[in-house]
Tab-separated table of C-alpha atoms and ligand atoms in Angstrom:
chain	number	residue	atom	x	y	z
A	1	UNK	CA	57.062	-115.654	101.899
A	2	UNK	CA	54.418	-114.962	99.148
A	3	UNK	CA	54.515	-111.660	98.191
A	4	UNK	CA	51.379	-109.749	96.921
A	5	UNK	CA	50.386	-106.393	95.767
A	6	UNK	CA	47.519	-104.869	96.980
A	7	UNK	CA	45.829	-101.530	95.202
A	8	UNK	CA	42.987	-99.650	96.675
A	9	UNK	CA	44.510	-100.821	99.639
A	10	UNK	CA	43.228	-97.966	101.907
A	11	UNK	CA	39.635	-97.730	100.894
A	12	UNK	CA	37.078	-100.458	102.585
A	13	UNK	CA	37.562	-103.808	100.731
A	14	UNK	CA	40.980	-103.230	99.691
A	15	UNK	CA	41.930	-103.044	103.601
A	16	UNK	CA	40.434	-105.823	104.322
A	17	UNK	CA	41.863	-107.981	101.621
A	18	UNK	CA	45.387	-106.752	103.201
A	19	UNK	CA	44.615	-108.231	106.527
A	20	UNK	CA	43.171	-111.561	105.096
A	21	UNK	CA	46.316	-111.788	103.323
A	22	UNK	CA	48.749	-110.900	105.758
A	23	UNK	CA	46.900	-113.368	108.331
A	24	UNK	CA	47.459	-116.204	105.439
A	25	UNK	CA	51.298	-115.398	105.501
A	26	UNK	CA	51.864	-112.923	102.461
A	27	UNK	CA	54.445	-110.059	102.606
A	28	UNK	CA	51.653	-107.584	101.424
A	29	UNK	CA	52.569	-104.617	99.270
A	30	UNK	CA	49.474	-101.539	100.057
A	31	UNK	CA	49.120	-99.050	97.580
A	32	UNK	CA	46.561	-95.739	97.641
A	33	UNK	CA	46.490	-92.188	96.738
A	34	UNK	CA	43.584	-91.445	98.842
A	35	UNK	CA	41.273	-90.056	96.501
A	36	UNK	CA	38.259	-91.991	98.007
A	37	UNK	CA	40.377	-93.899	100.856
A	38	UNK	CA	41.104	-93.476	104.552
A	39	UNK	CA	44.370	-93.765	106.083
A	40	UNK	CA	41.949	-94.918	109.474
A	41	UNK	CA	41.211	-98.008	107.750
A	42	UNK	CA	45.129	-98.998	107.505
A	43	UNK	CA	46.688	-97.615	110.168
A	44	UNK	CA	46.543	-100.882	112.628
A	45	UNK	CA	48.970	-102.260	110.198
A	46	UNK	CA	51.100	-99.340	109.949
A	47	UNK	CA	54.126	-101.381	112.454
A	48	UNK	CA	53.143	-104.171	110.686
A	49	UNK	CA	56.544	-106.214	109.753
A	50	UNK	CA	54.710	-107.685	106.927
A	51	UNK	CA	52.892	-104.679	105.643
A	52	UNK	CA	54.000	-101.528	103.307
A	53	UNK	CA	52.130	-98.962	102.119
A	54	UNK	CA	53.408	-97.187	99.082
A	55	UNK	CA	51.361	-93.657	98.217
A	56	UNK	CA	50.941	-93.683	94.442
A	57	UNK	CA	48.785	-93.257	91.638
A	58	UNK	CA	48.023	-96.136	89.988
A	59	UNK	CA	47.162	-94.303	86.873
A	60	UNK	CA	51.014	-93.059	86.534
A	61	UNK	CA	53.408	-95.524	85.689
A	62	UNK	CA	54.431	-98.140	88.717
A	63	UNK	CA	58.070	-98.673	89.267
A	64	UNK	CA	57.460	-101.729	91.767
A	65	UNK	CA	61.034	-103.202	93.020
A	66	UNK	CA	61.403	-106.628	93.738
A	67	UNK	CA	59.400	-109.378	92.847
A	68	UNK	CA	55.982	-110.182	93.103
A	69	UNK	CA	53.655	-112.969	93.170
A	70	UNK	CA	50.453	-111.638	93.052
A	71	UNK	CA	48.288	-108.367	92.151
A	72	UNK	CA	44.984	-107.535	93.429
A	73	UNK	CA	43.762	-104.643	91.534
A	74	UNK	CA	40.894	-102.312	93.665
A	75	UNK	CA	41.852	-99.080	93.270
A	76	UNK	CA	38.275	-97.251	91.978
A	77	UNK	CA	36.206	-95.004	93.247
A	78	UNK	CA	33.304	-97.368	93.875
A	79	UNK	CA	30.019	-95.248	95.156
A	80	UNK	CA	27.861	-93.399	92.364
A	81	UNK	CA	28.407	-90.710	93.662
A	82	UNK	CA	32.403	-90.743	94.117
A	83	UNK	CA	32.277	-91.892	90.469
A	84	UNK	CA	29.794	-88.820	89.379
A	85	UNK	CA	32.071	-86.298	91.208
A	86	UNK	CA	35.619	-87.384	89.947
A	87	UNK	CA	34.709	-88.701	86.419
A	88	UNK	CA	37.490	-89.269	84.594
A	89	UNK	CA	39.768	-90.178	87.182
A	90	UNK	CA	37.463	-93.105	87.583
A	91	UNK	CA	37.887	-93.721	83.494
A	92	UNK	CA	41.341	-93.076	84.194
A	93	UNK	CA	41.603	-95.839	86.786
A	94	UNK	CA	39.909	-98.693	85.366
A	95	UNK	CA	42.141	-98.102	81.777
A	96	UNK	CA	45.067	-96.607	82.445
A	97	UNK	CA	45.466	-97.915	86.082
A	98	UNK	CA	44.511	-101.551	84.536
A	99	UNK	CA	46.903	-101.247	82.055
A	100	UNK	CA	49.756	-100.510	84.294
A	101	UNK	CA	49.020	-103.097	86.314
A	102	UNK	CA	48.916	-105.799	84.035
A	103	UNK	CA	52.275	-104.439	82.451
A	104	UNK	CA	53.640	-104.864	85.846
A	105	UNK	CA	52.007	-108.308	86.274
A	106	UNK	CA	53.395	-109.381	83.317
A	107	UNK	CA	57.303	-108.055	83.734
A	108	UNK	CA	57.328	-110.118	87.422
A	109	UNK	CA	55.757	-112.938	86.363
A	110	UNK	CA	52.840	-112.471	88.778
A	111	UNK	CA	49.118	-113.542	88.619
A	112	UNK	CA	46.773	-110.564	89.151
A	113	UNK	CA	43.150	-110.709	89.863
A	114	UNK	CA	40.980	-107.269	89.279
A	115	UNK	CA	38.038	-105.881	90.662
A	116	UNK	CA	34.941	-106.108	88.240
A	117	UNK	CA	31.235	-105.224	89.264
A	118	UNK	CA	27.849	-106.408	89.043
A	119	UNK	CA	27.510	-102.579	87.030
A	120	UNK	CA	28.775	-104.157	84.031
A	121	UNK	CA	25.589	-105.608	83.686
A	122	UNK	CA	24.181	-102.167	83.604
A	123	UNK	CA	19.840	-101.956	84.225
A	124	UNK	CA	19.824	-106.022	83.497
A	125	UNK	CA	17.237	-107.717	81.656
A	126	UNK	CA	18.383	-111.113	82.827
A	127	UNK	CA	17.572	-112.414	86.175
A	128	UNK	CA	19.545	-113.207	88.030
A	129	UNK	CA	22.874	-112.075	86.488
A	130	UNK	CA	24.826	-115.345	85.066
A	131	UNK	CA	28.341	-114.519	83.708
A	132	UNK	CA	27.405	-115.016	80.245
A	133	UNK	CA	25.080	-112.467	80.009
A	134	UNK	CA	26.473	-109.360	78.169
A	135	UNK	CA	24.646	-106.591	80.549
A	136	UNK	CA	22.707	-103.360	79.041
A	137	UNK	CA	24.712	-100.055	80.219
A	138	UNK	CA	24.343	-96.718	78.858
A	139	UNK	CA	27.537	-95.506	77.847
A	140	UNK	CA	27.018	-91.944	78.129
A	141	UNK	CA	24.685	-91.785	81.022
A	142	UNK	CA	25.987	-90.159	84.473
A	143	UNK	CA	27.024	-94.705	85.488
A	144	UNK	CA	28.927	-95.205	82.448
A	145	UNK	CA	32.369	-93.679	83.467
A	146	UNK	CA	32.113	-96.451	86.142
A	147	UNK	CA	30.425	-98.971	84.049
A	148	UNK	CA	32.163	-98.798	80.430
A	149	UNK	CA	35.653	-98.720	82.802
A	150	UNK	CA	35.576	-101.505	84.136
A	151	UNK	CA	33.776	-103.826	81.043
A	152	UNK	CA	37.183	-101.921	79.895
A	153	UNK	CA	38.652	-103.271	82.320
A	154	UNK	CA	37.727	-106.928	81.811
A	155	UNK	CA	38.395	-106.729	78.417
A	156	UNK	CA	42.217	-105.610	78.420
A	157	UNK	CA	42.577	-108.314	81.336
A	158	UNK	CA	41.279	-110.627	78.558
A	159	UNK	CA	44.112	-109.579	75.974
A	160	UNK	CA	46.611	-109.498	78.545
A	161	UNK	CA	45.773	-113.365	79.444
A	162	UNK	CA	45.115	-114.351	76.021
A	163	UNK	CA	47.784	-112.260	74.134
A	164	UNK	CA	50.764	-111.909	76.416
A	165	UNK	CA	49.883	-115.370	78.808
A	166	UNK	CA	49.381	-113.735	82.023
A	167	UNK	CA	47.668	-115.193	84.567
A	168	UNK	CA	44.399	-113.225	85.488
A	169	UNK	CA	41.286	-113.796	87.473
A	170	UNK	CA	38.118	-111.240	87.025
A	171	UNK	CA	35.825	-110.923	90.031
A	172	UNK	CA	32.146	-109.635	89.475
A	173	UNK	CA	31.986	-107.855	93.161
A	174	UNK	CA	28.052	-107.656	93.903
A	175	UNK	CA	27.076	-104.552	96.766
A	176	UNK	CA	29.471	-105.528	99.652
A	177	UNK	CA	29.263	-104.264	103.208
A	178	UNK	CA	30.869	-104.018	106.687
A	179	UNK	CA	33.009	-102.156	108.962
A	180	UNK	CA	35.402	-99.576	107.281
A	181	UNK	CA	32.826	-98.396	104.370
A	182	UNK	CA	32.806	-94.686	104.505
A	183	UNK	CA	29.666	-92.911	106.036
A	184	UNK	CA	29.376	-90.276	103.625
A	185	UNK	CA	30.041	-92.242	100.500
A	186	UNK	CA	26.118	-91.766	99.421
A	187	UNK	CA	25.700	-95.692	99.052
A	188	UNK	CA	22.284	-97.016	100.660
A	189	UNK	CA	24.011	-98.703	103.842
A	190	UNK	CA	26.136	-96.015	105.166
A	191	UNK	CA	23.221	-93.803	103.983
A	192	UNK	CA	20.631	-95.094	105.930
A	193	UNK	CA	22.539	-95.824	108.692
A	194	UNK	CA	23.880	-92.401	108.778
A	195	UNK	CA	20.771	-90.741	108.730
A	196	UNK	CA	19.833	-93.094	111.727
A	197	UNK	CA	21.956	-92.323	113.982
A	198	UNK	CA	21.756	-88.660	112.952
A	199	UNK	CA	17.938	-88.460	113.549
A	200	UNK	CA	17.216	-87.406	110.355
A	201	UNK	CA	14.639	-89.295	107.638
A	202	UNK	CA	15.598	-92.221	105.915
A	203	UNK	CA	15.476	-91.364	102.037
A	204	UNK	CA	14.322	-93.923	99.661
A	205	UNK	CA	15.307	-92.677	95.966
A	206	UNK	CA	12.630	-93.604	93.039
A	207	UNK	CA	9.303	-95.722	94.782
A	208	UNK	CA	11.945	-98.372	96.518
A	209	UNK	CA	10.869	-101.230	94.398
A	210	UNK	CA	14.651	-101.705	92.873
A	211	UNK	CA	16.211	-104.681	94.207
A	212	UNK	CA	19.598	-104.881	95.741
A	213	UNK	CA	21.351	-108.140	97.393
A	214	UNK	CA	24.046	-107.807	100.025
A	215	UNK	CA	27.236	-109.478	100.624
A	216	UNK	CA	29.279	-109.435	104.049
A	217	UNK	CA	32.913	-108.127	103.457
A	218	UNK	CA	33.945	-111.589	105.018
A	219	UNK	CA	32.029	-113.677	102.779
A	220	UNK	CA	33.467	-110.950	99.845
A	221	UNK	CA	37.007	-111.563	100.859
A	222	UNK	CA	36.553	-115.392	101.178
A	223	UNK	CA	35.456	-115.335	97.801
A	224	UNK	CA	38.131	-113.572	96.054
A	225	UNK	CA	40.659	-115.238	98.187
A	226	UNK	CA	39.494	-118.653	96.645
A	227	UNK	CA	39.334	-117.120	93.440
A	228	UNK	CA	42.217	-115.652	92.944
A	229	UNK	CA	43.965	-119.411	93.990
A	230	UNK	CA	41.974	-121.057	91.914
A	231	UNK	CA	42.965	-121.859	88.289
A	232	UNK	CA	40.061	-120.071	86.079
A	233	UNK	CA	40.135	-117.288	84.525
A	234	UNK	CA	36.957	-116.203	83.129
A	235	UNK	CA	35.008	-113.790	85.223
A	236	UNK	CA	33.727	-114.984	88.793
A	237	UNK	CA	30.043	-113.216	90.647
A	238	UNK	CA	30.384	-113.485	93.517
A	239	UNK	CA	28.121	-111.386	95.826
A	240	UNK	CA	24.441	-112.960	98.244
A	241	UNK	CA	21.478	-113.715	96.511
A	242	UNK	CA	19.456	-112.844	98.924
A	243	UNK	CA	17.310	-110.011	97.382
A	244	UNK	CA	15.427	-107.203	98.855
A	245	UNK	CA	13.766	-104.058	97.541
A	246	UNK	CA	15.214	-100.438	98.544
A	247	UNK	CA	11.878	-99.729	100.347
A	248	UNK	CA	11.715	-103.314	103.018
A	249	UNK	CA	15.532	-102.650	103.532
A	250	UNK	CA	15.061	-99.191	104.983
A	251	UNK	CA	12.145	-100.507	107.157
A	252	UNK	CA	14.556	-103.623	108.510
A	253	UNK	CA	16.856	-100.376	109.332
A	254	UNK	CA	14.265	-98.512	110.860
A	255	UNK	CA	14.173	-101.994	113.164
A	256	UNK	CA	17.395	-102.710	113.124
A	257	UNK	CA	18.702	-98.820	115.068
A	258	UNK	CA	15.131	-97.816	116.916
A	259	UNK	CA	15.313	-94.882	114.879
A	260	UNK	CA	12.061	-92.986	115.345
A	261	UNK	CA	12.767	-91.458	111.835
A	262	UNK	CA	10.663	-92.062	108.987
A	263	UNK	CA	11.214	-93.104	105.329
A	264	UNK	CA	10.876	-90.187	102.972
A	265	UNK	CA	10.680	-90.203	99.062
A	266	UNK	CA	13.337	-88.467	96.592
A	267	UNK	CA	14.261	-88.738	92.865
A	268	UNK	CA	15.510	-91.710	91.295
A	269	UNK	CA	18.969	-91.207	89.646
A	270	UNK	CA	19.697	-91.566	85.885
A	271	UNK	CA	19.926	-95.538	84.728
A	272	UNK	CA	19.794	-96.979	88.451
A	273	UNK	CA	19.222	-100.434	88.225
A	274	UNK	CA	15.887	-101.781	88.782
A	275	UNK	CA	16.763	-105.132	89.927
A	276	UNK	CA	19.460	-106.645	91.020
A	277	UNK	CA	20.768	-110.413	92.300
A	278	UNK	CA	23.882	-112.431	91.727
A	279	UNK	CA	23.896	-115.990	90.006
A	280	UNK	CA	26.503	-117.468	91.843
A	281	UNK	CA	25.924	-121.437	90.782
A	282	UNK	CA	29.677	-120.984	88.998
A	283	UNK	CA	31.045	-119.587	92.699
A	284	UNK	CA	29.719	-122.587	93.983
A	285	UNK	CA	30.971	-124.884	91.296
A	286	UNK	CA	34.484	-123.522	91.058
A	287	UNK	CA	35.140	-122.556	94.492
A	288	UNK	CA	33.237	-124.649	96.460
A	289	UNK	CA	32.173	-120.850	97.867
A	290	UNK	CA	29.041	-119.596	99.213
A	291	UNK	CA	28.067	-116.599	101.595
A	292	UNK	CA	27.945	-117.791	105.349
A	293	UNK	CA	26.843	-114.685	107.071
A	294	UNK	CA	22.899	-113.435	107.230
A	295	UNK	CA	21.817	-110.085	106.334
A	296	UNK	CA	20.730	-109.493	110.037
A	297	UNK	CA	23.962	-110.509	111.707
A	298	UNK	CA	26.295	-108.399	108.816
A	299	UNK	CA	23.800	-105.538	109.798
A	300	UNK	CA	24.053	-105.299	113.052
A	301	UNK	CA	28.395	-105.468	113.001
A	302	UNK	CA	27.910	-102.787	110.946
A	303	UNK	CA	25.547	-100.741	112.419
A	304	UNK	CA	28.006	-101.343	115.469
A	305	UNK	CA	31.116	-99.902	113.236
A	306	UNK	CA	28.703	-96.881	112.359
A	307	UNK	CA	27.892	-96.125	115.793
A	308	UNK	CA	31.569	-95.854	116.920
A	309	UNK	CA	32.847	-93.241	114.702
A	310	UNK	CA	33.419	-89.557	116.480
A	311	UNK	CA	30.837	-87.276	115.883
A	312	UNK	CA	32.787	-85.491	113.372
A	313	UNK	CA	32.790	-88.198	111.151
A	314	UNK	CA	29.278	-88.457	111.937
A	315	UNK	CA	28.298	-84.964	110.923
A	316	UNK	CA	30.512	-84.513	107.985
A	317	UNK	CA	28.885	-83.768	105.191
A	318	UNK	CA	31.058	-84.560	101.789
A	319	UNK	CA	27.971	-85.135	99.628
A	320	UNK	CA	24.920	-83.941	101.663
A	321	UNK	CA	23.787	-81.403	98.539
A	322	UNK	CA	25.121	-83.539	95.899
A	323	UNK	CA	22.146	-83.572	94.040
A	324	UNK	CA	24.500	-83.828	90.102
A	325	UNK	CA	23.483	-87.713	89.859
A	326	UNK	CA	19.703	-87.423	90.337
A	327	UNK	CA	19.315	-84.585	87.201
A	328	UNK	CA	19.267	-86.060	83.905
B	1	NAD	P1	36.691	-97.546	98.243
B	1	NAD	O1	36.404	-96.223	97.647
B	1	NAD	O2	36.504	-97.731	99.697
B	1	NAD	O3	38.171	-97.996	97.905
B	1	NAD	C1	38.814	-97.680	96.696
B	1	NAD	C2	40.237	-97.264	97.005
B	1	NAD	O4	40.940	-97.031	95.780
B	1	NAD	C3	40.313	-95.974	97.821
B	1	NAD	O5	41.143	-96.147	98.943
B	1	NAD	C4	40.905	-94.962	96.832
B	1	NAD	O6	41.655	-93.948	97.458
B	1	NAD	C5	41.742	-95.877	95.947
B	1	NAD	N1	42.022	-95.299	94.624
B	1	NAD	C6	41.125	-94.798	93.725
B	1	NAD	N2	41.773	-94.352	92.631
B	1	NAD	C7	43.093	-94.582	92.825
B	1	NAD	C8	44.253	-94.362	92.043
B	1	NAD	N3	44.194	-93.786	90.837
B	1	NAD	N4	45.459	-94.751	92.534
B	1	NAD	C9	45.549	-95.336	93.753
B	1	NAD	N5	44.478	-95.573	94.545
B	1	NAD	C10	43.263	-95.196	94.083
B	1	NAD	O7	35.804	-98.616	97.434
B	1	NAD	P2	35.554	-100.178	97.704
B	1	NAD	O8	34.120	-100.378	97.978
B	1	NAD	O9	36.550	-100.709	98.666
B	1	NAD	O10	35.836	-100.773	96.258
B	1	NAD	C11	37.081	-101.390	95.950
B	1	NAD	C12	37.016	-102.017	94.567
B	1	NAD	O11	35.964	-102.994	94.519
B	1	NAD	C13	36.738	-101.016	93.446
B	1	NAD	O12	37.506	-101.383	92.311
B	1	NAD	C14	35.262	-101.208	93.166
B	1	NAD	O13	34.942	-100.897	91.840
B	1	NAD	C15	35.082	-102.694	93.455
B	1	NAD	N6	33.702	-103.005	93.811
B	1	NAD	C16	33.221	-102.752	95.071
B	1	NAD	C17	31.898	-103.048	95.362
B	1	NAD	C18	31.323	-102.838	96.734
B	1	NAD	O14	30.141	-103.149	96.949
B	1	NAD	N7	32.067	-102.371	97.709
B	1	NAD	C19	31.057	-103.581	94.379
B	1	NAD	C20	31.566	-103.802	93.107
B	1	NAD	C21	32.906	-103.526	92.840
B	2	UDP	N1	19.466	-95.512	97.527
B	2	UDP	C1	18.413	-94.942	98.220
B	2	UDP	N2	18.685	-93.979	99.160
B	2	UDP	C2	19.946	-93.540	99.429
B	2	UDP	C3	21.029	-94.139	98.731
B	2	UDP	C4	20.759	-95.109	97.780
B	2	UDP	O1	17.251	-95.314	98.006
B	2	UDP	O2	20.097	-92.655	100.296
B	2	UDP	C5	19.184	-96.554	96.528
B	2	UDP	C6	19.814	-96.327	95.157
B	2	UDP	O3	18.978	-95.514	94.346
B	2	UDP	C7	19.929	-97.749	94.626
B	2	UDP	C8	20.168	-98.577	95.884
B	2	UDP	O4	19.760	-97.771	96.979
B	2	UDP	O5	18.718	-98.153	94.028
B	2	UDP	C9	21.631	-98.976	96.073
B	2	UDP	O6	22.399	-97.821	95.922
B	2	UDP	P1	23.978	-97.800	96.169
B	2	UDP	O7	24.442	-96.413	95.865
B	2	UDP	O8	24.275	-98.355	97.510
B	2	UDP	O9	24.599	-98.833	95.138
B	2	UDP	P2	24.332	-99.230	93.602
B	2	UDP	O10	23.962	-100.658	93.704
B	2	UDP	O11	23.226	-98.412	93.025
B	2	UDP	O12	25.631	-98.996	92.950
């Protein structure tokens, strides 16, 4: 039995990466502290024969027995705002955390892939985003502790592959969505949808002409899967080209829950990107990998996920007057 580490394991895609693995046959190794995770999202696999979750900091050293055959690194806080309130543990993460990692990937021998992001490419002045292009980020605005982390991140990956031989993949995650993303994490999906099925207004940040494209979790986790069994090791998009603004998305929500709400205007935060859209023709190419699932039906299985939580997790309020990211 294959046997594969899995960090990040309790936050949304990290979960599901453990149960595509574990349905492929992999004794899979979960490991979380929590900091932006749910113990909800891995608790069906807590009797799990083939599952273990280990409670650890990635950012301390890992003392991993046993052997291993593969790493998946996606422990990061991943939302703006996550990454605004907790800023150098998210630094921390994607350096430290990365670093450990790949020292442990290289003592058992094991091929890791880690979790990059369409953010490296900052505000982009190339459209769509092809791998080669270097990105524009500001280092020191309120995005670069995410950001500069994880180019960081891919760069010591690099080193490790080049200098010491390991075998690493890079994944350039676009926005992914689904069941298991937290409601409160202040990105646009659990956002709007939140404020849906609340009854309150649906707020659009800056004039809602930035573009966003949006992947499935399924079509996500297909991707890396291929990728990280695949033999290339330069950095991967994958994410769904299909574009939309910020402004026609909240209006296909409006549609999409019967929400009698209506869209409302606020501040657009520091260095948000204006546009946004994966090039995935290397996906394709490499991996013989494309998205299979619509924006409609992904929607609506989420907006089904949304609707089922209690009502406490409906009404609680983590971020609600966390206004930090939109003040320059
Ligand atoms: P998430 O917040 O749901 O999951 C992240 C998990 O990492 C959480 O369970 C959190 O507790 C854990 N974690 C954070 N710091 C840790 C640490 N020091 N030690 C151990 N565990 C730690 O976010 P997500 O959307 O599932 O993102 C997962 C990964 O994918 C991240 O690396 C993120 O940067 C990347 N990514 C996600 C998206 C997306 O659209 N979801 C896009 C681009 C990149
Ligand atoms: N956004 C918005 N209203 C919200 C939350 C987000 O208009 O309540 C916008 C945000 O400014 C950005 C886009 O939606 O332009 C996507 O934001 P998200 O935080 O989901 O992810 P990002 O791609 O910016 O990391």
């Amino acid at each position: 039995m294959k046997k594969i580490l899995i960090t990040g394991a309790a936050g949304f895609l990290g979960s599901h990466l453990c149960d595509r693995f574990i349905k492929e046959g992999y004794q899979v190794f979960g490991m979380d502290n929590f900091i932006t995770g749910d113990f909800k999202n891995i608790s069906h696999l807590a009797d799990n024969p083939n599952f273990e979750f280990i409670d650890h900091d990635v950012t301390e050293f890992i003392d991993f027995k046993g052997d291993l055959d593969y790493i998946l690194h996606f422990a990061s806080p991943a939302s703006p705002i996550d990454y605004l309130k907790i800023p150098i543990q998210t630094l921390k993460v994607g350096s430290l955390g990365t670093h450990n990692l790949l020292g442990l990937a290289k003592a058992k021998g094991a091929r890791i892939l880690i979790a990059s992001t369409s953010e490296i490419y900052g505000d982009p002045l190339v459209h769509p985003q092809t791998e080669d292009y270097y990105g524009n980020v500001n280092t020191i605005g309120p995005r670069g502790v995410y950001d500069e982390a994880k180019r960081f991140q891919e760069s010591i990956t690099m080193a490790y592959h080049t200098f010491h031989g390991v075998e690493t993949r890079i994944v350039r995650i676009f926005n992914t969505y689904g069941p298991r993303m937290r409601l409160n994490d202040g990105r646009v999906i659990p956002a709007f949808m939140g404020q849906a099925l609340r009854g309150e207004d649906l707020t659009v940040f800056g004039d809602g002409s930035q573009t966003r494209s949006f992947c499935y979790v399924d079509d996500q986790v297909e991707g890396i899967y291929r990728l990280l069994l695949s033999d290339y090791s330069h950095p991967v998009n994958i994410g769904n080209p299909h574009e939309i603004s910020i402004r026609d998305f909240a209006e296909e929500i409006i549609k999409l829950t019967g929400t009698t709400q209506k869209v409302i205007y606020k501040d657009l935060p520091v260095n948000d990107p204006m546009q946004r859209q994966p090039d995935i023709t290397l996906a394709k190419k490499i991996l013989g990998w494309e998205p299979k699932v619509d924006r409609a039906e992904g929607m609506k299985i989420t907006f089904d996920y949304f609707k089922s939580l209690t009502e406490e997790e409906l009404y609680k309020s983590e971020h609600k007057d966390f206004t930090g990211f939109i003040k320059e």
